[in-house]
C-alpha positions as CSV (number, residue, x, y, z in Angstrom):
1,M,-7.1,10.3,-29.7
2,D,-3.9,11.8,-28.3
3,K,-1.2,9.7,-26.9
4,L,-0.8,9.5,-23.0
5,I,2.8,9.9,-21.9
6,A,3.5,7.3,-19.1
7,R,3.6,9.2,-15.8
8,S,4.6,8.6,-12.2
9,T,1.9,9.4,-9.9
10,V,4.3,9.6,-6.7
11,S,5.9,13.1,-6.8
12,Q,7.8,15.3,-4.6
13,Q,4.2,17.0,-3.8
14,F,3.3,13.7,-1.9
15,V,6.6,12.6,-0.6
16,D,10.4,13.2,-0.1
17,L,11.7,11.4,-3.5
18,N,14.8,10.6,-1.4
19,L,12.6,8.2,1.0
20,F,10.7,6.7,-2.0
21,P,11.1,4.1,-3.6
22,I,11.8,2.0,-0.8
23,Q,15.0,0.1,-1.4
24,S,16.7,-2.4,1.0
25,D,18.1,-5.7,1.2
26,D,14.7,-7.3,2.3
27,L,12.1,-5.2,0.7
28,K,11.7,-3.0,-2.1
29,I,8.7,-0.8,-2.9
30,S,8.3,1.1,-6.0
31,E,5.6,2.7,-8.1
32,L,4.9,0.8,-11.5
33,P,4.7,3.1,-14.6
34,L,1.2,3.9,-15.7
35,A,0.1,0.9,-18.0
36,G,-3.4,0.0,-19.7
37,I,-6.1,-1.1,-17.5
38,I,-9.5,-2.0,-19.1
39,R,-12.3,-3.3,-17.2
40,V,-14.5,-6.0,-19.0
41,Q,-18.0,-6.8,-17.3
42,G,-20.2,-9.6,-18.4
43,R,-21.9,-12.6,-17.6
44,T,-19.2,-15.2,-16.9
45,A,-21.5,-17.9,-17.5
46,D,-22.3,-16.9,-20.9
47,V,-20.2,-18.8,-23.4
48,A,-20.4,-16.2,-26.2
49,F,-18.9,-13.7,-23.7
50,R,-16.0,-15.9,-22.5
51,S,-15.1,-16.9,-26.0
52,Q,-15.4,-13.5,-27.5
53,V,-13.0,-12.1,-24.6
54,A,-10.5,-14.9,-25.0
55,A,-10.3,-14.6,-28.7
56,C,-9.5,-10.9,-28.3
57,L,-6.9,-11.0,-25.5
58,G,-5.4,-14.6,-26.4
59,T,-6.4,-16.2,-23.1
60,D,-9.2,-17.4,-21.5
61,L,-10.9,-15.7,-18.3
62,P,-9.6,-16.7,-15.0
63,A,-11.4,-18.6,-12.3
64,S,-12.3,-16.8,-9.2
65,E,-9.3,-14.7,-7.3
66,R,-7.0,-16.0,-10.0
67,T,-5.2,-14.4,-12.9
68,S,-4.7,-15.8,-16.3
69,V,-1.8,-14.7,-18.8
70,G,-1.5,-14.2,-22.5
71,T,1.1,-13.0,-24.6
72,D,1.1,-9.5,-23.7
73,V,-1.9,-9.3,-21.4
74,R,-2.6,-10.5,-17.8
75,I,-6.5,-10.7,-16.9
76,A,-7.5,-10.5,-13.2
77,W,-10.7,-11.7,-11.7
78,T,-12.1,-8.8,-9.7
79,G,-15.5,-10.0,-8.7
80,P,-18.4,-12.0,-10.2
81,N,-18.8,-11.0,-13.9
82,E,-15.9,-8.6,-13.9
83,Y,-12.1,-8.6,-14.9
84,L,-9.5,-6.4,-15.4
85,C,-7.3,-6.7,-18.6
86,F,-3.9,-5.2,-17.9
87,C,-1.6,-4.4,-21.1
88,A,1.3,-2.2,-22.3
89,L,-0.1,1.5,-22.5
90,S,0.8,1.2,-26.1
91,A,-1.7,-1.8,-26.7
92,E,-4.5,-0.2,-24.7
93,E,-6.4,1.1,-27.8
94,K,-6.0,-1.9,-29.5
95,Y,-7.5,-4.0,-27.0
96,L,-10.1,-1.7,-26.0
97,S,-11.1,-1.3,-29.5
98,A,-11.2,-5.2,-30.2
99,L,-13.3,-5.6,-26.9
100,T,-15.6,-3.1,-27.4
101,E,-16.2,-4.3,-31.2
102,A,-16.5,-8.1,-30.1
103,L,-19.1,-7.5,-27.4
104,A,-21.0,-5.1,-29.1
105,G,-24.9,-6.4,-28.7
106,Q,-23.9,-8.6,-25.8
107,F,-24.8,-7.9,-22.1
108,A,-21.5,-6.6,-21.6
109,T,-19.4,-3.3,-20.9
110,V,-15.8,-2.5,-21.9
111,T,-14.2,0.5,-19.7
112,L,-10.6,2.1,-19.9
113,I,-9.5,3.1,-16.5
114,S,-5.8,3.1,-16.8
115,D,-5.5,6.8,-15.4
116,S,-7.8,5.8,-12.4
117,R,-5.3,3.5,-10.7
118,V,-1.8,3.6,-9.2
119,A,0.0,0.5,-8.7
120,F,2.9,-0.3,-6.5
121,L,5.6,-3.5,-6.8
122,V,6.5,-5.2,-3.4
123,T,9.4,-7.5,-3.5
124,G,12.0,-8.8,-1.3
125,S,12.1,-11.6,1.5
126,E,10.1,-9.4,3.8
127,A,7.3,-8.6,1.2
128,Q,4.9,-11.0,2.8
129,A,5.3,-9.7,6.2
130,F,5.2,-6.2,5.1
131,I,1.9,-6.7,3.2
132,S,0.6,-8.5,6.1
133,K,0.7,-5.3,8.2
134,G,-1.9,-3.7,5.7
135,C,-4.4,-6.4,5.4
136,S,-5.6,-9.8,6.8
137,I,-5.0,-11.9,3.9
138,D,-3.0,-14.9,4.7
139,M,0.3,-14.2,2.7
140,H,1.6,-17.7,3.1
141,P,2.7,-19.1,-0.4
142,A,0.3,-22.2,0.2
143,S,-2.8,-19.9,0.7
144,F,-1.7,-16.9,-1.8
145,P,0.3,-18.8,-4.6
146,A,1.4,-17.2,-7.9
147,D,-1.2,-15.9,-9.9
148,R,-3.8,-15.4,-7.2
149,V,-5.5,-12.0,-6.9
150,V,-8.0,-10.4,-4.3
151,V,-10.0,-7.5,-3.9
152,T,-9.4,-6.4,-0.2
153,R,-8.6,-3.4,2.1
154,F,-5.2,-2.5,2.7
155,A,-4.4,0.1,5.3
156,G,-8.3,0.6,5.5
157,L,-8.5,1.5,2.0
158,P,-10.0,-0.6,-1.1
159,A,-7.3,-2.3,-2.9
160,M,-6.7,-5.0,-5.2
161,L,-3.4,-7.4,-4.3
162,M,-2.0,-9.5,-6.8
163,H,1.0,-12.0,-6.7
164,R,2.5,-12.3,-10.0
165,G,4.7,-15.0,-9.0
166,G,8.5,-15.2,-8.1
167,G,7.6,-13.1,-4.8
168,D,6.5,-10.1,-6.7
169,Y,3.3,-8.6,-5.4
170,V,1.6,-5.7,-6.9
171,M,-1.4,-3.6,-5.1
172,Y,-3.5,-1.3,-6.9
173,F,-5.3,1.6,-5.4
174,D,-7.5,4.4,-6.6
175,I,-5.2,7.2,-7.7
176,G,-6.9,9.6,-5.0
177,Y,-5.3,7.7,-2.2
178,V,-1.8,8.0,-3.5
179,E,-0.5,10.5,-0.9
180,F,-2.0,8.4,2.3
181,V,-1.0,5.0,0.9
182,V,2.7,6.3,0.1
183,K,3.0,7.8,3.5
184,W,1.6,4.6,5.5
185,M,4.1,2.2,3.4
186,L,7.0,4.7,4.6
187,D,5.8,4.4,8.1
188,A,5.1,0.7,8.0
189,A,8.4,-0.2,6.2
190,E,10.6,1.4,9.0
191,E,10.8,-1.8,10.9
192,F,12.4,-3.6,7.9
193,L,14.7,-0.9,7.1
194,E,16.3,-0.1,10.7
195,P,19.4,-2.5,11.3
196,A,19.1,-4.9,13.8
197,A,20.1,-4.1,17.4
């Protein structure tokens, strides 16, 4: 299999690269480079399924709307009986093969979806306020603590929102929405970029 070259989806075809990434004292928004994303589906109630995934990835499956972190992977709950495994691009083939082999014969599927998603990192003291403009999730730290993940709608589009901790939020979208999302973010971020009057 040919090695994929890490790429940026956001290009001058979609946006003036002088405007994005967004960098201010209070808000920073940038695209994360392509990384490995593997969808794992199976019966969460099945002990064999849970133990095989944990053995392959080095961490247990997370509870609902949570993530779990291994040495070099992060697993996110994305719905009943469905999880996403995030890893370095260089490790995706290793984990894909291990999971496929371990779950063979079980009621489970393993799918590589790295190329179908685009991810944006949102940080800064205004990150929560910015994200609140696009979705109805309560962003207060008590309601959205570190390692929480939700599948929601952001700017009217299906999205996954993850709080990695330390005020770092990652939003994942289908790659087909990249132009709309970037333009929406540029518009929504204006109030955080303008100097106070």
